[in-house]
Short mmCIF file of C-alpha atoms and ligand atoms in Angstrom, two decimals:
data_model
loop_
_atom_site.label_atom_id
_atom_site.label_comp_id
_atom_site.label_asym_id
_atom_site.label_seq_id
_atom_site.Cartn_x
_atom_site.Cartn_y
_atom_site.Cartn_z
CA MET E 1 22.93 0.10 -29.07
CA THR E 2 20.75 -0.92 -25.80
CA GLN E 3 22.29 1.57 -23.40
CA VAL E 4 23.42 1.04 -19.56
CA LYS E 5 21.05 1.84 -17.20
CA ASP E 6 23.35 2.57 -14.61
CA ARG E 7 24.07 5.26 -12.12
CA ALA E 8 25.27 7.57 -14.83
CA TYR E 9 21.83 7.09 -16.65
CA TRP E 10 19.37 7.80 -13.60
CA PHE E 11 21.37 10.99 -12.76
CA GLU E 12 21.28 12.24 -16.45
CA LYS E 13 17.51 11.60 -16.70
CA ARG E 14 16.70 13.47 -13.23
CA GLU E 15 18.03 16.43 -15.05
CA THR E 16 15.44 16.34 -17.23
CA LEU E 17 12.87 15.66 -15.48
CA GLN E 18 9.54 17.67 -15.79
CA ILE E 19 7.89 17.36 -12.40
CA GLU E 20 4.13 18.80 -12.52
CA GLY E 21 2.97 20.10 -8.68
CA ARG E 22 -0.14 21.78 -9.28
CA ALA E 23 -3.61 19.25 -8.38
CA PHE E 24 -5.31 17.06 -11.12
CA ILE E 25 -9.15 18.35 -11.51
CA ASP E 26 -12.14 18.53 -13.56
CA GLY E 27 -9.77 17.36 -16.20
CA ALA E 28 -6.78 19.99 -15.84
CA TYR E 29 -3.79 20.66 -13.75
CA VAL E 30 -4.44 23.54 -11.67
CA ASP E 31 -3.38 25.50 -8.25
CA ALA E 32 -4.35 25.15 -4.74
CA CYS E 33 -7.07 27.80 -4.50
CA LYS E 34 -5.49 29.63 -2.36
CA GLY E 35 -2.19 29.03 -4.07
CA ALA E 36 -0.60 27.43 -1.37
CA THR E 37 2.23 25.77 -1.57
CA PHE E 38 4.40 23.24 -0.51
CA CYS E 39 7.41 21.84 -0.99
CA SER E 40 8.45 17.87 -1.83
CA TYR E 41 11.68 16.89 -0.17
CA SER E 42 13.60 13.96 -1.88
CA PRO E 43 14.10 11.67 1.43
CA ILE E 44 17.63 10.33 -0.92
CA ASP E 45 19.85 13.65 0.01
CA GLY E 46 16.66 16.25 1.59
CA GLN E 47 17.11 18.98 -1.10
CA PRO E 48 13.91 19.87 -2.91
CA LEU E 49 12.35 18.25 -5.35
CA ALA E 50 9.74 20.18 -6.29
CA THR E 51 6.84 22.67 -4.77
CA VAL E 52 3.35 20.91 -5.10
CA ALA E 53 -0.24 22.56 -4.44
CA ALA E 54 -1.43 23.02 -0.95
CA CYS E 55 -5.34 22.18 -1.10
CA THR E 56 -7.37 22.69 1.25
CA ASP E 57 -11.85 22.62 1.68
CA ALA E 58 -12.28 24.89 -1.39
CA ASP E 59 -9.61 22.38 -3.68
CA VAL E 60 -11.92 19.18 -2.25
CA ASN E 61 -15.12 20.48 -2.65
CA LEU E 62 -14.30 21.61 -6.47
CA ALA E 63 -12.61 17.94 -7.13
CA VAL E 64 -15.71 16.73 -5.22
CA ALA E 65 -18.56 18.76 -7.47
CA ALA E 66 -16.43 17.84 -10.20
CA ALA E 67 -16.16 14.13 -9.57
CA ARG E 68 -20.09 14.13 -8.91
CA ARG E 69 -21.26 16.00 -11.86
CA SER E 70 -18.97 13.15 -13.85
CA PHE E 71 -20.90 10.42 -12.37
CA ASN E 72 -24.43 12.03 -12.73
CA ALA E 73 -23.89 13.02 -16.34
CA GLY E 74 -23.52 9.26 -16.65
CA VAL E 75 -19.95 10.25 -19.21
CA TRP E 76 -17.91 6.80 -16.93
CA ALA E 77 -20.91 5.35 -15.24
CA ASP E 78 -23.47 4.49 -17.78
CA LEU E 79 -20.45 3.72 -20.55
CA PRO E 80 -21.00 0.67 -22.19
CA PRO E 81 -18.51 -1.64 -19.88
CA ARG E 82 -16.12 -2.82 -22.62
CA GLU E 83 -15.74 1.56 -23.28
CA ARG E 84 -14.30 1.59 -19.43
CA LYS E 85 -12.30 -1.33 -19.90
CA ALA E 86 -10.42 0.26 -23.12
CA ALA E 87 -10.16 3.70 -21.66
CA LEU E 88 -8.34 1.55 -18.79
CA LEU E 89 -6.28 -0.67 -20.15
CA LYS E 90 -5.16 2.47 -22.52
CA TRP E 91 -4.38 4.23 -19.58
CA ALA E 92 -2.30 0.89 -18.02
CA ALA E 93 -0.48 0.76 -21.49
CA LEU E 94 0.35 4.85 -20.86
CA MET E 95 1.99 4.15 -17.62
CA GLN E 96 4.04 1.34 -19.08
CA ALA E 97 5.48 3.65 -21.99
CA HIS E 98 5.83 5.67 -19.27
CA LEU E 99 7.29 3.73 -16.64
CA GLU E 100 11.60 5.22 -16.58
CA GLU E 101 9.54 8.27 -15.69
CA LEU E 102 7.17 7.17 -12.86
CA ALA E 103 9.67 4.90 -11.77
CA LEU E 104 12.71 7.98 -11.01
CA LEU E 105 9.60 9.97 -9.97
CA GLU E 106 8.53 7.53 -7.68
CA SER E 107 12.53 6.82 -6.45
CA LEU E 108 12.90 10.93 -5.68
CA ASP E 109 9.71 11.23 -4.29
CA SER E 110 9.80 8.34 -1.62
CA GLY E 111 13.59 7.27 -1.13
CA LYS E 112 13.03 3.27 -2.91
CA PRO E 113 15.63 1.99 -4.86
CA ILE E 114 14.94 2.20 -8.85
CA SER E 115 15.51 -1.00 -8.82
CA ASP E 116 12.40 -1.54 -6.96
CA THR E 117 10.75 0.74 -8.67
CA THR E 118 11.57 -0.34 -11.83
CA GLY E 119 10.83 -3.57 -11.23
CA GLY E 120 8.16 -3.91 -8.37
CA ASP E 121 5.97 -0.68 -7.98
CA LEU E 122 5.21 0.59 -10.97
CA PRO E 123 4.40 -3.15 -13.02
CA GLY E 124 2.12 -4.12 -9.89
CA THR E 125 0.40 -0.47 -10.37
CA ILE E 126 0.34 -1.33 -14.24
CA TYR E 127 -0.74 -5.11 -13.22
CA CYS E 128 -3.69 -3.75 -10.60
CA LEU E 129 -5.37 -1.68 -13.16
CA GLU E 130 -5.28 -3.98 -15.92
CA TRP E 131 -6.58 -7.01 -13.64
CA PHE E 132 -9.16 -4.78 -12.94
CA ALA E 133 -9.99 -3.45 -16.54
CA GLU E 134 -10.16 -6.78 -17.31
CA LEU E 135 -13.30 -7.40 -14.84
CA VAL E 136 -15.43 -4.28 -15.65
CA ASP E 137 -17.45 -6.68 -18.27
CA LYS E 138 -17.25 -9.80 -16.48
CA VAL E 139 -19.20 -8.43 -13.19
CA HIS E 140 -22.89 -10.50 -13.12
CA GLY E 141 -25.83 -10.15 -10.76
CA GLU E 142 -28.22 -13.46 -9.64
CA VAL E 143 -31.35 -14.01 -10.43
CA PRO E 144 -32.82 -15.42 -8.20
CA ALA E 145 -35.74 -18.76 -8.30
CA ILE E 146 -38.33 -16.54 -7.26
CA ASP E 147 -42.64 -17.02 -7.21
CA PRO E 148 -43.49 -16.90 -11.32
CA GLN E 149 -45.83 -14.13 -10.29
CA PHE E 150 -42.86 -11.82 -10.54
CA PHE E 151 -39.12 -11.82 -11.81
CA GLY E 152 -36.04 -9.97 -9.68
CA THR E 153 -32.29 -9.72 -9.96
CA VAL E 154 -29.53 -8.60 -8.08
CA THR E 155 -27.09 -6.17 -9.34
CA HIS E 156 -24.34 -4.32 -8.30
CA GLN E 157 -24.46 -0.44 -8.72
CA ALA E 158 -21.82 2.16 -8.35
CA LEU E 159 -21.31 4.26 -5.38
CA GLY E 160 -21.27 7.11 -6.97
CA VAL E 161 -17.81 9.78 -5.64
CA VAL E 162 -14.47 7.29 -4.17
CA ALA E 163 -12.30 9.97 -2.61
CA ALA E 164 -8.76 7.72 -1.26
CA VAL E 165 -6.72 8.49 1.03
CA VAL E 166 -3.29 7.02 0.54
CA PRO E 167 0.35 6.53 2.37
CA TRP E 168 3.36 6.97 1.47
CA ASN E 169 5.26 3.34 1.62
CA TYR E 170 3.93 2.56 -2.20
CA PRO E 171 2.79 5.74 -3.13
CA LEU E 172 0.99 4.66 -6.31
CA LEU E 173 0.70 1.00 -6.04
CA MET E 174 -1.77 1.64 -2.95
CA ALA E 175 -3.11 4.55 -4.29
CA ALA E 176 -3.80 2.10 -7.56
CA TRP E 177 -4.97 -0.63 -5.14
CA LYS E 178 -8.38 1.84 -4.06
CA PHE E 179 -8.58 4.03 -7.93
CA SER E 180 -8.16 0.50 -10.11
CA PRO E 181 -11.65 -1.64 -8.79
CA ALA E 182 -13.24 2.14 -7.76
CA LEU E 183 -12.83 3.07 -11.57
CA ALA E 184 -13.61 -0.15 -12.85
CA ALA E 185 -16.93 -0.34 -10.75
CA GLY E 186 -18.21 2.56 -12.64
CA ASN E 187 -17.38 5.40 -9.72
CA SER E 188 -15.85 8.70 -9.49
CA VAL E 189 -12.80 8.91 -8.05
CA VAL E 190 -10.49 12.42 -5.79
CA LEU E 191 -7.80 10.84 -4.41
CA LYS E 192 -5.63 12.70 -2.00
CA PRO E 193 -1.62 11.02 -1.81
CA SER E 194 0.60 11.74 1.57
CA GLU E 195 1.71 14.84 1.20
CA LYS E 196 5.73 12.40 1.35
CA SER E 197 5.36 11.53 -2.31
CA PRO E 198 2.30 13.42 -4.27
CA LEU E 199 4.60 13.31 -7.84
CA THR E 200 3.74 10.02 -9.58
CA ALA E 201 0.04 11.00 -8.33
CA LEU E 202 -0.02 13.82 -10.47
CA ARG E 203 1.96 12.49 -12.88
CA ILE E 204 -0.76 9.59 -13.70
CA ALA E 205 -3.46 12.01 -13.84
CA GLY E 206 -3.08 13.51 -17.12
CA LEU E 207 -2.58 10.20 -18.61
CA ALA E 208 -5.59 9.44 -16.99
CA LEU E 209 -6.86 12.12 -19.47
CA GLN E 210 -4.82 11.07 -22.54
CA ALA E 211 -6.04 7.29 -22.15
CA GLY E 212 -9.72 8.97 -22.38
CA ILE E 213 -11.17 9.23 -18.72
CA PRO E 214 -13.28 12.23 -19.25
CA ALA E 215 -12.89 14.98 -16.56
CA GLY E 216 -14.32 14.78 -13.46
CA VAL E 217 -13.63 11.47 -13.14
CA PHE E 218 -10.10 11.09 -11.54
CA ASN E 219 -8.59 13.78 -10.29
CA VAL E 220 -5.82 13.65 -7.38
CA VAL E 221 -5.87 17.04 -3.95
CA PRO E 222 -2.34 17.10 -2.47
CA GLY E 223 -2.00 18.32 0.75
CA ASP E 224 -1.61 16.88 4.41
CA GLY E 225 -3.77 15.54 6.64
CA SER E 226 -6.37 18.17 6.77
CA VAL E 227 -7.16 17.75 3.48
CA GLY E 228 -8.28 14.53 4.01
CA ARG E 229 -10.30 15.39 7.00
CA ALA E 230 -12.29 17.37 4.66
CA LEU E 231 -12.80 14.56 2.76
CA SER E 232 -13.92 12.74 5.26
CA LEU E 233 -16.40 15.03 6.69
CA HIS E 234 -17.87 15.97 2.81
CA LEU E 235 -21.29 15.29 2.71
CA ASP E 236 -21.04 14.50 -1.34
CA VAL E 237 -18.50 11.48 -0.48
CA ASP E 238 -20.28 8.12 -0.70
CA CYS E 239 -17.42 6.10 0.35
CA ILE E 240 -13.69 6.31 1.45
CA ALA E 241 -11.01 4.38 1.24
CA PHE E 242 -8.04 4.56 2.74
CA THR E 243 -4.69 2.87 3.62
CA GLY E 244 -2.68 3.94 6.80
CA SER E 245 -2.42 4.97 10.40
CA GLY E 246 -4.67 2.99 13.14
CA LYS E 247 -4.64 6.76 14.41
CA VAL E 248 -6.08 8.20 11.25
CA GLY E 249 -8.03 5.54 9.98
CA ARG E 250 -10.21 5.74 13.82
CA GLN E 251 -10.50 9.31 13.00
CA ILE E 252 -11.71 8.62 9.25
CA ALA E 253 -13.92 6.10 10.29
CA ALA E 254 -15.80 8.78 13.10
CA ASN E 255 -15.92 11.84 10.58
CA ALA E 256 -17.87 9.23 7.69
CA ALA E 257 -20.19 8.64 11.34
CA SER E 258 -20.59 11.85 11.81
CA SER E 259 -20.78 13.15 8.93
CA ASN E 260 -23.69 11.14 5.68
CA LEU E 261 -22.06 7.79 7.35
CA LYS E 262 -20.08 7.06 3.60
CA ARG E 263 -19.07 3.58 3.20
CA VAL E 264 -15.48 3.33 4.88
CA TRP E 265 -12.73 0.73 4.01
CA LEU E 266 -9.38 0.71 6.35
CA GLU E 267 -6.45 -0.89 5.03
CA LEU E 268 -3.86 -0.03 9.04
CA GLY E 269 -0.84 -1.63 10.34
CA GLY E 270 0.62 -4.49 11.06
CA LYS E 271 2.62 -6.56 13.28
CA SER E 272 2.95 -9.15 11.74
CA ALA E 273 4.47 -12.59 13.06
CA ASN E 274 6.48 -15.33 10.85
CA ILE E 275 6.97 -18.74 12.93
CA VAL E 276 9.68 -20.87 12.16
CA MET E 277 9.55 -24.40 13.52
CA ALA E 278 12.25 -26.97 14.37
CA ASP E 279 11.07 -29.02 11.44
CA CYS E 280 10.86 -26.12 9.18
CA PRO E 281 11.59 -28.00 5.23
CA ASP E 282 14.49 -25.44 4.80
CA ILE E 283 16.64 -23.24 6.98
CA PRO E 284 18.53 -20.84 4.78
CA ARG E 285 15.48 -20.54 2.22
CA ALA E 286 13.62 -19.74 5.71
CA ALA E 287 15.89 -17.26 7.31
CA ALA E 288 16.81 -15.51 3.14
CA SER E 289 12.56 -15.08 3.49
CA ALA E 290 12.75 -13.34 7.15
CA ALA E 291 15.11 -11.04 6.10
CA ALA E 292 13.53 -10.08 3.48
CA ALA E 293 9.79 -9.76 4.74
CA ILE E 294 11.49 -7.60 6.81
CA PHE E 295 13.91 -5.39 4.93
CA ALA E 296 12.66 -5.01 1.45
CA ASN E 297 11.27 -1.35 0.95
CA MET E 298 13.53 0.01 4.67
CA GLY E 299 10.91 -2.33 6.23
CA GLN E 300 8.49 -0.15 5.68
CA ILE E 301 5.47 -2.34 4.37
CA CYS E 302 2.48 -2.94 6.64
CA SER E 303 2.41 -6.90 6.19
CA ALA E 304 6.35 -6.88 6.81
CA GLY E 305 7.54 -10.43 9.05
CA SER E 306 8.65 -7.84 11.92
CA ARG E 307 8.16 -10.30 14.18
CA LEU E 308 10.62 -13.50 13.43
CA LEU E 309 9.19 -16.08 16.22
CA VAL E 310 11.92 -19.76 15.80
CA GLN E 311 11.33 -23.00 18.09
CA ARG E 312 14.17 -22.92 20.47
CA ALA E 313 16.07 -25.98 18.51
CA VAL E 314 17.09 -24.19 15.19
CA ALA E 315 17.19 -21.06 16.85
CA ASP E 316 20.61 -20.41 17.02
CA GLU E 317 21.41 -22.01 13.07
CA LEU E 318 18.21 -20.22 12.18
CA ILE E 319 19.53 -16.57 13.49
CA ALA E 320 23.11 -17.47 12.33
CA GLU E 321 21.52 -17.64 8.31
CA LEU E 322 19.47 -14.10 9.40
CA ILE E 323 22.26 -12.68 10.12
CA GLU E 324 23.86 -13.17 7.42
CA ALA E 325 20.85 -12.69 4.70
CA ALA E 326 20.48 -9.14 6.74
CA LYS E 327 24.20 -8.06 5.11
CA GLY E 328 22.41 -7.89 1.66
CA TYR E 329 19.99 -4.83 2.41
CA GLN E 330 22.04 -2.56 3.67
CA PRO E 331 21.70 0.46 2.02
CA GLY E 332 22.42 2.05 -0.86
CA HIS E 333 21.86 5.40 -3.59
CA PRO E 334 18.39 4.62 -4.33
CA LEU E 335 19.49 5.73 -8.05
CA ASP E 336 22.20 2.93 -7.91
CA PRO E 337 20.46 0.03 -10.37
CA GLN E 338 22.53 -2.08 -7.72
CA SER E 339 21.27 -0.78 -4.14
CA VAL E 340 17.86 -3.58 -3.32
CA THR E 341 17.27 -0.90 -0.27
CA GLY E 342 16.95 2.88 -0.31
CA SER E 343 16.33 5.35 2.18
CA ILE E 344 13.96 5.84 4.87
CA ILE E 345 10.64 8.85 3.75
CA ASP E 346 11.69 11.72 5.86
CA ARG E 347 13.83 12.52 9.23
CA ILE E 348 10.13 12.45 11.00
CA GLN E 349 9.82 8.50 10.42
CA PHE E 350 13.96 8.39 10.29
CA GLU E 351 14.17 9.54 14.00
CA GLN E 352 10.88 7.40 15.37
CA VAL E 353 12.68 3.77 13.82
CA ALA E 354 15.79 5.04 15.79
CA ARG E 355 13.10 5.98 18.52
CA TYR E 356 12.59 2.16 18.80
CA ILE E 357 16.65 1.31 18.13
CA ASP E 358 17.10 2.44 20.92
CA ILE E 359 14.28 1.13 23.02
CA GLY E 360 15.15 -2.44 21.59
CA LYS E 361 19.01 -0.97 22.96
CA ARG E 362 17.38 -0.98 26.19
CA GLU E 363 14.78 -3.66 26.71
CA ALA E 364 16.84 -6.60 23.73
CA ARG E 365 20.42 -7.54 22.71
CA LEU E 366 20.67 -6.48 19.88
CA LEU E 367 21.95 -8.48 17.01
CA ALA E 368 22.90 -7.31 13.61
CA GLY E 369 22.50 -3.41 12.75
CA GLY E 370 21.35 -0.84 14.80
CA ASN E 371 23.39 2.60 13.83
CA ALA E 372 22.19 5.23 10.66
CA LEU E 373 24.27 5.51 7.13
CA SER E 374 25.25 9.08 6.03
CA LEU E 375 24.77 8.52 2.75
CA ALA E 376 23.44 11.30 0.90
CA GLY E 377 23.12 14.60 1.84
CA GLU E 378 20.78 14.76 4.35
CA GLY E 379 19.47 11.18 3.35
CA ALA E 380 18.17 8.86 5.81
CA TYR E 381 19.09 5.89 5.86
CA LEU E 382 19.70 2.75 8.40
CA GLU E 383 21.30 0.00 8.72
CA PRO E 384 19.02 -3.88 8.84
CA THR E 385 18.51 -4.49 12.61
CA ILE E 386 17.61 -7.15 14.38
CA PHE E 387 17.06 -7.53 18.25
CA LEU E 388 16.43 -10.57 20.25
CA ALA E 389 13.95 -9.84 22.66
CA ASP E 390 11.46 -11.42 25.12
CA ALA E 391 7.22 -11.67 23.56
CA ASN E 392 6.60 -8.69 25.88
CA ALA E 393 8.60 -5.97 25.13
CA ARG E 394 7.81 -2.72 23.00
CA ILE E 395 9.78 -3.44 20.09
CA ALA E 396 7.71 -7.49 19.52
CA ASN E 397 4.78 -5.71 20.46
CA GLU E 398 4.04 -1.44 18.41
CA GLU E 399 4.49 -1.48 14.82
CA ILE E 400 8.44 0.04 14.01
CA PHE E 401 7.69 0.61 10.61
CA GLY E 402 11.31 -0.03 9.81
CA PRO E 403 14.16 -1.51 8.66
CA VAL E 404 13.75 -3.71 12.67
CA LEU E 405 13.85 -7.42 13.48
CA THR E 406 12.40 -9.02 16.34
CA VAL E 407 13.21 -12.16 17.03
CA ILE E 408 11.83 -14.39 19.53
CA VAL E 409 12.23 -17.85 20.48
CA PHE E 410 9.61 -20.22 21.80
CA ASP E 411 9.01 -23.87 22.61
CA THR E 412 6.15 -25.23 21.48
CA LEU E 413 3.86 -24.43 19.11
CA GLU E 414 0.54 -23.44 20.89
CA GLU E 415 2.48 -20.77 23.05
CA ALA E 416 4.19 -19.41 19.50
CA ILE E 417 0.46 -18.80 17.86
CA ALA E 418 -0.41 -17.23 21.05
CA ILE E 419 2.84 -15.02 21.03
CA ALA E 420 1.39 -14.62 16.99
CA ASN E 421 -1.78 -13.64 18.27
CA GLN E 422 -1.36 -11.27 21.13
CA THR E 423 -0.83 -8.01 18.93
CA GLU E 424 -3.98 -5.56 17.91
CA TYR E 425 -2.76 -6.88 14.83
CA GLY E 426 -3.99 -9.25 12.48
CA LEU E 427 -2.83 -8.55 8.51
CA ALA E 428 -0.46 -11.39 8.44
CA ALA E 429 1.25 -14.46 9.33
CA ALA E 430 3.44 -17.46 8.16
CA VAL E 431 4.73 -21.16 9.30
CA TRP E 432 7.34 -22.87 8.57
CA SER E 433 7.31 -26.37 9.01
CA SER E 434 7.53 -30.03 7.18
CA ASN E 435 4.56 -31.44 9.08
CA ILE E 436 1.24 -31.20 7.37
CA ASP E 437 -1.16 -30.79 10.16
CA THR E 438 1.60 -27.98 11.85
CA LEU E 439 0.03 -25.60 8.65
CA ARG E 440 -3.05 -26.40 8.88
CA THR E 441 -3.80 -26.17 12.43
CA ALA E 442 -1.03 -23.42 12.38
CA THR E 443 -2.98 -21.20 9.44
CA ARG E 444 -6.61 -22.14 11.07
CA ALA E 445 -5.57 -20.48 14.50
CA LEU E 446 -3.31 -17.48 13.23
CA LYS E 447 -5.79 -14.15 13.23
CA ALA E 448 -4.37 -12.60 9.99
CA GLY E 449 -5.68 -11.27 6.81
CA THR E 450 -3.20 -13.32 4.63
CA VAL E 451 -1.42 -16.15 5.88
CA TRP E 452 1.82 -17.80 3.94
CA GLY E 453 3.33 -21.61 4.90
CA ASN E 454 6.21 -22.70 4.24
CA CYS E 455 7.27 -18.95 1.76
CA TYR E 456 6.50 -15.06 3.35
CA ASP E 457 4.48 -12.90 0.63
CA GLU E 458 6.53 -13.96 -2.47
CA LEU E 459 3.80 -14.50 -5.22
CA VAL E 460 2.32 -11.45 -6.62
CA ASP E 461 -1.61 -12.02 -7.26
CA MET E 462 -4.32 -9.60 -8.07
CA ASN E 463 -6.15 -12.48 -6.72
CA PHE E 464 -6.09 -12.90 -3.44
CA PRO E 465 -7.78 -10.02 -1.00
CA PHE E 466 -5.02 -8.24 1.06
CA GLY E 467 -6.26 -6.66 4.00
CA GLY E 468 -6.76 -7.26 7.85
CA PHE E 469 -7.96 -8.73 11.23
CA LYS E 470 -8.11 -7.03 14.21
CA GLU E 471 -7.18 -3.55 14.02
CA SER E 472 -5.36 -4.14 11.28
CA GLY E 473 -8.66 -2.63 9.63
CA ASN E 474 -11.47 -4.03 7.25
CA GLY E 475 -12.79 -5.09 3.93
CA ARG E 476 -10.20 -5.99 1.56
CA ASP E 477 -8.09 -4.67 -1.71
CA ASN E 478 -7.44 -6.83 -4.24
CA SER E 479 -9.30 -10.08 -5.88
CA ALA E 480 -13.09 -8.75 -6.99
CA HIS E 481 -13.70 -8.82 -3.20
CA ALA E 482 -12.21 -5.65 -3.96
CA LEU E 483 -14.53 -4.81 -6.78
CA SER E 484 -17.71 -5.60 -4.50
CA LYS E 485 -16.45 -2.40 -1.76
CA TYR E 486 -17.34 0.33 -4.67
CA THR E 487 -20.65 -0.46 -5.57
CA GLU E 488 -23.93 -0.89 -3.84
CA LEU E 489 -26.00 -3.88 -4.17
CA LYS E 490 -29.72 -3.89 -5.25
CA SER E 491 -32.70 -5.77 -4.92
CA THR E 492 -35.30 -5.62 -8.27
CA ILE E 493 -38.30 -7.13 -8.10
CA ILE E 494 -40.63 -6.54 -10.75
CA ARG E 495 -44.35 -7.97 -10.65
CA CYS E 496 -45.42 -9.34 -14.37
CA GLY E 497 -48.72 -9.94 -14.68
P1 LIG C 1 -0.65 8.89 8.12
O1 LIG C 1 -1.85 7.60 8.86
O2 LIG C 1 -0.40 9.60 8.88
O3 LIG C 1 -0.81 8.89 6.99
C1 LIG C 1 -2.09 8.14 5.74
C2 LIG C 1 -2.56 9.03 4.42
O4 LIG C 1 -3.63 9.66 5.06
C3 LIG C 1 -1.97 10.70 4.18
O5 LIG C 1 -2.97 11.29 3.25
C4 LIG C 1 -2.25 11.77 5.57
O6 LIG C 1 -1.73 13.15 4.70
C5 LIG C 1 -3.92 11.34 5.54
N1 LIG C 1 -3.62 11.91 6.87
C6 LIG C 1 -3.33 12.54 7.39
N2 LIG C 1 -3.76 13.12 8.62
C7 LIG C 1 -5.78 12.48 8.33
C8 LIG C 1 -7.03 13.04 8.59
N3 LIG C 1 -6.80 13.36 10.20
N4 LIG C 1 -7.88 12.52 8.18
C9 LIG C 1 -7.49 12.49 7.34
N5 LIG C 1 -6.58 11.77 5.88
C10 LIG C 1 -5.31 11.84 7.02
O7 LIG C 1 -0.24 7.33 7.55
P2 LIG C 1 0.89 7.25 6.98
O8 LIG C 1 2.26 7.18 7.45
O9 LIG C 1 1.19 7.83 5.74
O10 LIG C 1 1.54 5.70 6.48
C11 LIG C 1 2.25 4.31 7.58
C12 LIG C 1 0.84 3.37 8.12
O11 LIG C 1 0.55 3.16 6.68
C13 LIG C 1 1.55 2.60 8.90
O12 LIG C 1 0.70 2.56 9.88
C14 LIG C 1 1.27 1.19 8.10
O13 LIG C 1 1.24 -0.22 8.99
C15 LIG C 1 -0.53 1.69 7.29
N6 LIG C 1 -0.22 1.39 5.95
C16 LIG C 1 -0.77 0.44 5.91
C17 LIG C 1 -1.47 -0.37 4.79
C18 LIG C 1 -2.30 -2.03 4.46
O14 LIG C 1 -2.46 -2.28 3.26
N7 LIG C 1 -3.28 -2.28 5.40
C19 LIG C 1 -0.31 -0.19 3.73
C20 LIG C 1 0.41 0.69 4.09
C21 LIG C 1 0.72 1.13 4.60
#
């Protein structure tokens, strides 16, 4: 008989969950050199969840040295591509076999609803790893037509040691967006998860070894920002791939420049505009999509549709539908499979979002939500919140990174595009219209790395690069373009005869 996976099931599973908090360096779980630890609290109820190694520069040095040794020894980079592919696919299969355990760990560590981690984060992570594994033996170079006395090729070569520094909003998925292409390209990796959500990264490191990924090729160093800083300054790191805030991204770029000019790839913040024209083909659908675009994952999504721009003629109708749709995103206990949203990552982020809600109450009109909820112990839960604001309001321009939507009314398409493009960000945007010319004009004019027409973030497909224009960063995650960023291009020219 199939067991019902209700709240009791996940609570029971939590009781027997073994949590690994040690760093993973050179193929083994180890304490931090100085023996220091920090406590990882669950945002679900604010209770201690695990004791985690607090790595420092000394641990970073060990991890980078192990990565370098493995790279130089060729145990990964020089494997026949089909063998690298097989190991990565085996790793993905092990994650699949441990999906419930990893999903539960992710929910406990990040406050995400279990329905998201089982249905989104873990399948997305596995899909990403499989997609890049499948690419390993399909990489081709170029043979230019040149002077017949010469033979020349243009090939991709692994960089060496890649550091990945990632945030807490999709702990495992954001990590996979970095380590999958970096490993597929033949690099060795040192991963620094967020101190707010380090546990799944640590767990999958053991699975990597089990899958046959050699010691030293995949290392995980938990700790605070100082660990990321040490990686950004390290002279033996060839590339640092970062997802997080613009403030830290700038520091990483400056540290890379002042050390060894390591390659820097930055995926940063966003304040994405979702534009609904009066000729929108389906207002209820647009409203439902707009609610999902900002309230899913408690609004903690870099590409969240945090600004809803609506043309005046349909504003009242859209807002009424939106307020109804928002009711579907009331937070619930993350271990209840019925919950669609859960807890904010921690009290610090909760306070930051609450401050923006206070600002919104002063500068804009509150249409829905705006309150904290008390669901479990010291957990951090916020109602889905909607404001109607002027395009220049602070809440219409600054990234809040929480369940707060700002609605702005406009009159013309030109005005909407100008508002959409006015922030320093350029991560994503959308436009809803029945007119192909309007869709074409808007999608061309919107300054964003991803632009949707008549939908918002509905397609999960690794073929599409993800990243930003302007201060949302540089480089792209996902797609074959992401593989190239973890390689150097080499021109080889041989004189023949
Ligand atoms: P953050 O910048 O505070 O931290 C990100 C990571 O950097 C963490 O692992 C942290 O420990 C580390 N870090 C902190 N200080 C550092 C330093 N001086 N040097 C090196 N590393 C350091 O960001 P966050 O709060 O974890 O995440 C939220 C931010 O991430 C938001 O701005 C969001 O928009 C952005 N984000 C962007 C994307 C994207 O793909 N563009 C995806 C998810 C999140």
